[in-house]
Amino acid sequence: MSKKYVYSFEEGNATMKSVLGGKGANLAEMTNIGLPVPPGFTVSTEACTVFYENEKQLSEEILVQLQEKLEVLEKQTGKKFGDKENPLLVSVRSGAAFSMPGMMDTILNLGMNDHTVLTVGQKTNNMRFAYDSYRRFIQMFSDVVLEIQKYKFESILDIYKEKNGCKDDTELSVENLKDIVEEFKNIVRKEKGLDFPESPQEQLILSINAVFKSWNNPRAKAYRNLNDIPHNIGTAVNVQSMVFGNMGDDCGTGVAFTRNPSTGEKKLYGEFLVNAQGEDVVAGIRTPKSIDELGSVMPEIFKQFVECAQLLEDHYKDMQDIEFTIEQGKLYMLQTRNGKRTVHAGLRAAVEMVEEGLITKEQAILRIQPKQLDQLLHPNFDEKTMEQAIPLAQGLPASPGAATGRVFFNAEDVVRESANGEKVILVRRETSPEDIEGMVAAQGILTSRGGMTSHAAVVARGMGKCCVAGCESAKVDEELKIFIIGNERIEEGDYISLDGSTGKVYKGSIKTVEPELSGHFSILMEWADKFRTIGVRTNADTPRDAKAALRFGAEGIGLCRTEHMFFDEERIPVVRRMILSETTEQRIASLKLLLPMQKSDFKDLYTVMEEKPVTVRLLDPPLHEFLPTEEKDIVALAKDFEISIERLKETIHSLQEINPMLGHRGCRLAVTYPEIAQMQTRAIIEAAIEVMKEQNTTIVPEIMIPLVGIKSELDYVKSIVVSTAEQVKEEMGSSIEYLVGTMIEIPRAALLADEIAKETEFFSFGTNDLTQMTYGFSRDDAGKFISEYKEKNIMPDDPFESVDQDGVGKLIELGVKLGRTTKPSLKIGVCGEHGGDPKSIEFFYKTGLDYVSCSPYRVPIARLAAAQAVLQNK
Amino acid sequence: MSKKYVYSFEEGNATMKSVLGGKGANLAEMTNIGLPVPPGFTVSTEACTVFYENEKQLSEEILVQLQEKLEVLEKQTGKKFGDKENPLLVSVRSGAAFSMPGMMDTILNLGMNDHTVLTVGQKTNNMRFAYDSYRRFIQMFSDVVLEIQKYKFESILDIYKEKNGCKDDTELSVENLKDIVEEFKNIVRKEKGLDFPESPQEQLILSINAVFKSWNNPRAKAYRNLNDIPHNIGTAVNVQSMVFGNMGDDCGTGVAFTRNPSTGEKKLYGEFLVNAQGEDVVAGIRTPKSIDELGSVMPEIFKQFVECAQLLEDHYKDMQDIEFTIEQGKLYMLQTRNGKRTVHAGLRAAVEMVEEGLITKEQAILRIQPKQLDQLLHPNFDEKTMEQAIPLAQGLPASPGAATGRVFFNAEDVVRESANGEKVILVRRETSPEDIEGMVAAQGILTSRGGMTSHAAVVARGMGKCCVAGCESAKVDEELKIFIIGNERIEEGDYISLDGSTGKVYKGSIKTVEPELSGHFSILMEWADKFRTIGVRTNADTPRDAKAALRFGAEGIGLCRTEHMFFDEERIPVVRRMILSETTEQRIASLKLLLPMQKSDFKDLYTVMEEKPVTVRLLDPPLHEFLPTEEKDIVALAKDFEISIERLKETIHSLQEINPMLGHRGCRLAVTYPEIAQMQTRAIIEAAIEVMKEQNTTIVPEIMIPLVGIKSELDYVKSIVVSTAEQVKEEMGSSIEYLVGTMIEIPRAALLADEIAKETEFFSFGTNDLTQMTYGFSRDDAGKFISEYKEKNIMPDDPFESVDQDGVGKLIELGVKLGRTTKPSLKIGVCGEHGGDPKSIEFFYKTGLDYVSCSPYRVPIARLAAAQAVLQNK
């Protein structure tokens, strides 16, 4: 049996997008629900696949089916291809399963030739219209099918306009247009050595071929790469009988949304032009009128259109973006699709549609892309000011929002200038924990190195601060205090602007606008919370972070990084003295000074979080991160500590590592310096006991041991934690409960999770490090080749953005399975950056995790994504 | 039913080592095969466990059994504890299941007191002997049981000797000894406030307690840590009636091996003393005579001893180390055990015992520790010169052998000095590929950083060159050209000596001796080859390495690292020009210059290896490793290349990585610079085709793609390799076959081995990198804390020395299982350093690998270990 490759609109429906493409499926659907759609048919995406398999030719089978459907179309319209009485004219449009606006080609007025142009002229009594349509067809066909450069035709038009003193195409006379058609045909003859095809059949086949070919044109490929659309699914082609909005004043064309796509308000929103074709609206030569005015211009048509629009919204149960044409007083619907909208509009429409009974809460929840919520939470560029902005460079969109300010190159300068009231952007090759103060003070951060999970990116996201990271084309010289992008040289004090949502860097200042959270947002989030089954915590190190996260709905802290507290200006000298201790006694003495500071941090956090769970991770980074790297700072520190510069340098050197990521950090520090873990445990437990007494609440601290890879490593550190905690309890006469858990971030820990689970009350997957080690990618260095891997299609997704379900995911699944084998009650979460990524959250939900933890500004995204995960996997 | 804790010698046998200890089991065995063993009994290791469970006291049950056996002993000897007529004297000796020579305590002459001393004196008619035995007993008992410091007794002895003008203890008179006994008892009274125990029963119980306690003395614990002996198995105690070799000229004592422990020659080897106790032999005051002379001194006894020795060797089927005593013309066997021997002796004895029909080939193979073979292949220190050598420091035994020479601190100096005929030791903080030439020219290498698989260690092992790595106590200043260890300051040109088998560093020059390979070695290796089922290849980059490996029995090359060829003096400028290329065209131009060089390398390798398989790995290290790091070299290079120093530094900086181990290397280079992989493939295939024609042989090159973590990464690089290879075949009109495989060294690759196997013909596990990533350990940095982990018992073995079977092993098993699921014919090997480690080889055998590949000097070890793996798992 022969496969079906060509479908009349009557034969399709909206569910057939993969076969008919989005446009074709919707044309079929509209036809079948009785809307006035010009008849036509769709050549399927499967025909496109066959086309490519058949050396880019339509197969005999497809040609036969095409001819059949053409005959049906001729019957439906009462017109015939090339007919002298009643010639059929059609449009040929591409339409893939995924929307790829403007990426592929369209041909209108197909069927025109030297004979039919006359018939059209006579039948419409408008020879100018007929010849104008003819020359447009030749132009489009020559561009799309014959691949002759467009300017060759445009220059002819220009010559004629100049010769006749016309400003606009529409002023050209019939005679002019006839001559132009001849000149156009001469170009074709000259360029291709052949006559312009007169046969409509030949025109059609060549056009379908050209549309199929356009699937693989460079800009279509680039668009698919950018939007994660597969390359092998092909496009469909829609062949539809032409209707003309430009045949007179009883004609027109327009575009309308069933609701306002900016605000979501339930009110038709759109525009139309009388006596015009679709492309005239786009060209912007004439200013279109508001759709409301159609009511006074053509009241009957307007009434019919409003009904159609309502029917379509009710039918599709979503805001529709509709194209229509009026030909000689008759309304035709040319296209409908779900309307693109701002997140504000999306939220309002979704919530109101639930209230209207149009959709369910589940549908409303599924309708909002979680990542879009970011726009609601961060400042954005003022759209008007943006129009003139030209990006200097493209980095990674490391932390969303917009920022503008003067450039400074180190934390000290940023802090000083911002104290003086300047808005400042911190620009560095890469940031380190030393830069924290500067990052807090800056409006935004730009780095030339590092990926989506580099220090700058992670910290900035935690702060909800705009960051563009890994902008490789920016050559940053921190000593000279300049950076160079191409020919542009940006000096200290110059203005730049960053868009952390796109990764773009702009020269000069761009106005930003602050975000507002609407009531619709809160309603939708409440609905989401009812459906989700996985908890959402936050990664927060400070009361400020914690408060922000609570406002966004966090249910606890999944990761408090104690080291961030160590970089405070007052504390870093004590921390450094601790690190540079030569004996355990000296180290203990410095730790005694740190104890009250850490304790007060934890008390503040517990006070903010009340009885919600707070997971504190013991000190994680390698100690050299706390020591200065620049000569002048080393000299100052040596003087301060009264030791020789040489000795200090030697110590710093001895702490340096070739691969610090795989070095002396995490629980390895606690093994070497148990006194640090003791101090931290004491601070955690004392703080909790004191806050419990002060506030008369119950707190169950969660102490998390990082970077465990060996069961006995955990045993060793856990025994330090437990013995200290028990001692504090006895000292303070408290019976506080506490949990000891571990991060699973070393592949070996996941492989041996059954062993490790025996000695821990919770697991938290550290998916950043787990990804680094499972792939052998350093997140600080991989940016360079990851972008190349994406381009070459070796790795479709950045595994630091969305968890690699095949590889890293296999380890996570194994870790969960093994962990719960020996301890069925094990609480399991994730606290890597993936905790805020919707795709990853769905995976974590399916893997059976109890909670995710993400930066405060990703909490709403996680809540929504967690609800969607449940609904999508019902 | 009561458990048995005390065994008469008649009740035990040689298989009961875990209960009776090694010594006790052998005493029982000797007793039961009819040898003249002084009667006695053994308190079991299980009693030791009970002792520790019972608050370090013998339980009532044990005391009852002890008393029973004591009565049996009294019956056997016709003597009685404390008896005035015929007093029983016994020795009390520790004896654990594993030999721990000198680590625990011994008490002789127990049973002596103020009464029995007189009886012994009268019965032997030698009052001097009796009192000398008594004072010796008090001394030993006071030391071991009462824990009084030894010098207190020795100083009394010294005072008496001085007072009486005696040089030696033996010159003291009976009266002197009587006084000394009284003085000794006074010390006990003064130190412990009690009288020296007169009751032999009490003496015995206290002594047994003391021996059990000595199981946990610090030096015993340290010994067990060093030798991987469990701490919880306890020791047994042997109580044996005393025989005396020092009662007159019809007495004597001696030690003998059934074969020569240095050479293996089948001839009694040992020494004896007339009228002496065992400790006199050890003390070295009198020079013992060769065991042969016993034949003339006591011909009957000698004949009896020779028979006993032969009986023991035949019985134990191994070389025995025997202690004996002659008391008044009667021979007693006091101990027998398998004799410690050099590897030379071990080989000869094993081979000859097979020839004698004493043991099977299987037994011979299992009798040699594979790691010992190292001694045969490398120079060693002359033993005599070693006696005075005092080690300066202890590093890691990174590559075995001994080396002595003058210290130089960079490759250039080493090359120059060694060209002048100096023997040179290269000393560096750590080595990098830049140092290769210096490493080749040096006698040995010392580094202060890096572990067992650091660059220095890996390269040195490959070269068979002595290396001590990670000697943290050496502060190396490469600029000042000195290094400091404690108070010692070693300057350029000073002599040091290195023992790469122990990790010790000595000051000054120590004579070395070259090794010789014996015929017995070859015979045993041939036997091993017959039994093993897993192939043994070598990691070799040069024809020199390959030749060495073939001599040692390698069956192919499992890893040829092409980058090592890039560091040649002639080539490195071209390599650098390639790296610094700004365009692909420039890079291709440099690669064209490299092509003939690489090709000639491969031709040389193929010529050496003939038809044996050669696996070539495509370029692996990050490119910055090829660029200079020192200011002066950068300046020179910039001048050479006619580019600005600043630009060169910028390029070098841009190539540097924070975690180079996880950076832009391996197949990631081939993705970015396909032209490098093209050049290398061309060189490999052209070389093979040319050598095949020249030598009329068949070569099947194996091209290995490193660091694959993603299937599409492999696809991408493989397509470059295959298209290049096919082009070369066509150009040269050849139908050569070749294999394309991949390294499995990224955890993700093991997790997705089923996918990856689809596109590869072989896997080679890169266990070094796999271990680094599975543990999150950088082999360059982990040395620091791995030693601490071992000390704290967190990690018993260094996972870079012996593969971690629980974690990394799980990935390997998974990789093998998944790989063979999709491709049952997949050839799988391992080319990490673990390929030469016996324990790891056994694991690889059990996991079903086809071959291991190791550095040339480990090939014999691998062959033997592979045979043992089969035999041990039969």
PDB file of C-alpha atoms in Angstrom, chain A residues 429-430 449 475 650 653-664 667-668 671-672 674 709-710 712-713 716 746-748 751-752 754 772-778 780-781 784-785 788-789 792-795 804 806-808 810-811 818, chain B residues 429-430 449 475 650 653-664 667-668 671-672 674 709-710 712-713 716 746-748 751-752 754 772-778 780-781 784-785 788-789 792-795 804 806-808 810-811 818:
ATOM      1  CA  ARG A 429      38.981  37.523  33.982  1.00  0.00           C
ATOM      2  CA  GLU A 430      37.294  35.328  36.529  1.00  0.00           C
ATOM      3  CA  ARG A 449      36.438  33.114  31.551  1.00  0.00           C
ATOM      4  CA  LYS A 475      40.449  40.506  26.589  1.00  0.00           C
ATOM      5  CA  GLU A 650      56.445  29.533  50.369  1.00  0.00           C
ATOM      6  CA  HIS A 653      52.985  28.063  47.130  1.00  0.00           C
ATOM      7  CA  SER A 654      52.869  24.869  49.140  1.00  0.00           C
ATOM      8  CA  LEU A 655      49.082  25.163  49.377  1.00  0.00           C
ATOM      9  CA  GLN A 656      48.653  25.743  45.666  1.00  0.00           C
ATOM     10  CA  GLU A 657      47.482  22.829  43.595  1.00  0.00           C
ATOM     11  CA  ILE A 658      47.717  21.819  39.994  1.00  0.00           C
ATOM     12  CA  ASN A 659      44.060  20.734  39.888  1.00  0.00           C
ATOM     13  CA  PRO A 660      42.453  22.448  42.888  1.00  0.00           C
ATOM     14  CA  MET A 661      39.076  21.046  41.906  1.00  0.00           C
ATOM     15  CA  LEU A 662      40.424  17.565  42.684  1.00  0.00           C
ATOM     16  CA  GLY A 663      42.571  18.674  45.581  1.00  0.00           C
ATOM     17  CA  HIS A 664      42.688  19.147  49.298  1.00  0.00           C
ATOM     18  CA  CYS A 667      35.891  16.492  53.994  1.00  0.00           C
ATOM     19  CA  ARG A 668      39.582  16.047  53.216  1.00  0.00           C
ATOM     20  CA  VAL A 671      40.410  14.855  58.102  1.00  0.00           C
ATOM     21  CA  THR A 672      43.577  16.946  58.166  1.00  0.00           C
ATOM     22  CA  PRO A 674      39.557  18.066  62.653  1.00  0.00           C
ATOM     23  CA  GLY A 709      34.208   9.399  48.322  1.00  0.00           C
ATOM     24  CA  ILE A 710      35.157   6.751  50.871  1.00  0.00           C
ATOM     25  CA  SER A 712      35.727   5.568  56.216  1.00  0.00           C
ATOM     26  CA  GLU A 713      36.231   9.241  55.351  1.00  0.00           C
ATOM     27  CA  TYR A 716      36.044   9.774  60.489  1.00  0.00           C
ATOM     28  CA  ILE A 746      32.160  12.244  43.866  1.00  0.00           C
ATOM     29  CA  PRO A 747      31.331   9.452  41.386  1.00  0.00           C
ATOM     30  CA  ARG A 748      32.700   6.905  43.832  1.00  0.00           C
ATOM     31  CA  LEU A 751      28.794   3.924  43.178  1.00  0.00           C
ATOM     32  CA  LEU A 752      29.091   2.976  46.851  1.00  0.00           C
ATOM     33  CA  ASP A 754      24.756   1.646  49.894  1.00  0.00           C
ATOM     34  CA  GLN A 772      32.611  17.823  36.479  1.00  0.00           C
ATOM     35  CA  MET A 773      34.000  14.486  37.542  1.00  0.00           C
ATOM     36  CA  THR A 774      31.669  12.258  35.554  1.00  0.00           C
ATOM     37  CA  TYR A 775      32.496  14.144  32.353  1.00  0.00           C
ATOM     38  CA  GLY A 776      36.051  15.068  33.271  1.00  0.00           C
ATOM     39  CA  PHE A 777      35.132  18.689  32.584  1.00  0.00           C
ATOM     40  CA  SER A 778      36.421  21.552  34.697  1.00  0.00           C
ATOM     41  CA  ASP A 780      36.160  26.831  34.949  1.00  0.00           C
ATOM     42  CA  ASP A 781      37.808  25.710  31.750  1.00  0.00           C
ATOM     43  CA  LYS A 784      35.881  27.187  25.643  1.00  0.00           C
ATOM     44  CA  PHE A 785      35.145  23.835  24.135  1.00  0.00           C
ATOM     45  CA  GLU A 788      32.311  24.324  20.143  1.00  0.00           C
ATOM     46  CA  TYR A 789      30.740  21.012  21.132  1.00  0.00           C
ATOM     47  CA  LYS A 792      29.391  20.724  16.154  1.00  0.00           C
ATOM     48  CA  ASN A 793      26.340  18.998  17.604  1.00  0.00           C
ATOM     49  CA  ILE A 794      28.488  16.782  19.782  1.00  0.00           C
ATOM     50  CA  MET A 795      26.698  17.867  22.913  1.00  0.00           C
ATOM     51  CA  ASP A 804      23.036  14.950  31.843  1.00  0.00           C
ATOM     52  CA  ASP A 806      22.224   9.543  30.464  1.00  0.00           C
ATOM     53  CA  GLY A 807      25.530   9.654  32.321  1.00  0.00           C
ATOM     54  CA  VAL A 808      25.417  11.767  35.463  1.00  0.00           C
ATOM     55  CA  LYS A 810      22.719   7.112  35.777  1.00  0.00           C
ATOM     56  CA  LEU A 811      24.980   7.753  38.755  1.00  0.00           C
ATOM     57  CA  LEU A 818      21.701   1.893  46.503  1.00  0.00           C
TER      58      LEU A 818
ATOM     59  CA  ARG B 429      59.692  20.272  42.474  1.00  0.00           C
ATOM     60  CA  GLU B 430      57.839  18.280  39.862  1.00  0.00           C
ATOM     61  CA  ARG B 449      55.830  16.906  44.801  1.00  0.00           C
ATOM     62  CA  LYS B 475      62.359  22.080  49.907  1.00  0.00           C
ATOM     63  CA  GLU B 650      48.748  36.330  26.266  1.00  0.00           C
ATOM     64  CA  HIS B 653      47.889  32.611  29.383  1.00  0.00           C
ATOM     65  CA  SER B 654      44.794  31.948  27.312  1.00  0.00           C
ATOM     66  CA  LEU B 655      45.778  28.289  26.996  1.00  0.00           C
ATOM     67  CA  GLN B 656      46.371  27.896  30.718  1.00  0.00           C
ATOM     68  CA  GLU B 657      43.679  26.167  32.691  1.00  0.00           C
ATOM     69  CA  ILE B 658      42.587  26.133  36.287  1.00  0.00           C
ATOM     70  CA  ASN B 659      42.191  22.353  36.308  1.00  0.00           C
ATOM     71  CA  PRO B 660      44.207  21.163  33.321  1.00  0.00           C
ATOM     72  CA  MET B 661      43.456  17.557  34.220  1.00  0.00           C
ATOM     73  CA  LEU B 662      39.797  18.243  33.389  1.00  0.00           C
ATOM     74  CA  GLY B 663      40.533  20.624  30.564  1.00  0.00           C
ATOM     75  CA  HIS B 664      41.031  20.888  26.847  1.00  0.00           C
ATOM     76  CA  CYS B 667      39.752  13.839  21.993  1.00  0.00           C
ATOM     77  CA  ARG B 668      38.614  17.375  22.808  1.00  0.00           C
ATOM     78  CA  VAL B 671      37.371  18.064  17.938  1.00  0.00           C
ATOM     79  CA  THR B 672      38.838  21.568  17.962  1.00  0.00           C
ATOM     80  CA  PRO B 674      40.732  17.928  13.436  1.00  0.00           C
ATOM     81  CA  GLY B 709      33.013  10.749  27.496  1.00  0.00           C
ATOM     82  CA  ILE B 710      30.272  11.232  24.912  1.00  0.00           C
ATOM     83  CA  SER B 712      29.094  11.702  19.571  1.00  0.00           C
ATOM     84  CA  GLU B 713      32.582  12.854  20.518  1.00  0.00           C
ATOM     85  CA  TYR B 716      33.200  12.893  15.378  1.00  0.00           C
ATOM     86  CA  ILE B 746      36.120   9.149  31.983  1.00  0.00           C
ATOM     87  CA  PRO B 747      33.479   7.783  34.390  1.00  0.00           C
ATOM     88  CA  ARG B 748      30.780   8.709  31.916  1.00  0.00           C
ATOM     89  CA  LEU B 751      28.570   4.308  32.444  1.00  0.00           C
ATOM     90  CA  LEU B 752      27.636   4.484  28.754  1.00  0.00           C
ATOM     91  CA  ASP B 754      27.171   0.048  25.648  1.00  0.00           C
ATOM     92  CA  GLN B 772      41.390  10.489  39.473  1.00  0.00           C
ATOM     93  CA  MET B 773      37.870  11.259  38.383  1.00  0.00           C
ATOM     94  CA  THR B 774      36.094   8.509  40.290  1.00  0.00           C
ATOM     95  CA  TYR B 775      37.732   9.616  43.528  1.00  0.00           C
ATOM     96  CA  GLY B 776      37.998  13.294  42.682  1.00  0.00           C
ATOM     97  CA  PHE B 777      41.724  13.038  43.409  1.00  0.00           C
ATOM     98  CA  SER B 778      44.328  14.882  41.388  1.00  0.00           C
ATOM     99  CA  ASP B 780      49.562  15.613  41.230  1.00  0.00           C
ATOM    100  CA  ASP B 781      48.098  16.959  44.438  1.00  0.00           C
ATOM    101  CA  LYS B 784      49.821  15.211  50.529  1.00  0.00           C
ATOM    102  CA  PHE B 785      46.626  13.848  51.964  1.00  0.00           C
ATOM    103  CA  GLU B 788      47.570  11.063  55.928  1.00  0.00           C
ATOM    104  CA  TYR B 789      44.628   8.917  54.842  1.00  0.00           C
ATOM    105  CA  LYS B 792      44.535   7.431  59.785  1.00  0.00           C
ATOM    106  CA  ASN B 793      43.451   4.143  58.266  1.00  0.00           C
ATOM    107  CA  ILE B 794      40.882   5.882  56.080  1.00  0.00           C
ATOM    108  CA  MET B 795      42.319   4.400  52.936  1.00  0.00           C
ATOM    109  CA  ASP B 804      40.299   0.444  43.874  1.00  0.00           C
ATOM    110  CA  ASP B 806      35.113  -1.373  45.147  1.00  0.00           C
ATOM    111  CA  GLY B 807      34.622   1.931  43.358  1.00  0.00           C
ATOM    112  CA  VAL B 808      36.771   2.276  40.246  1.00  0.00           C
ATOM    113  CA  LYS B 810      32.691  -1.232  39.805  1.00  0.00           C
ATOM    114  CA  LEU B 811      32.966   1.169  36.875  1.00  0.00           C
ATOM    115  CA  LEU B 818      27.926  -2.965  28.964  1.00  0.00           C
TER     116      LEU B 818
END
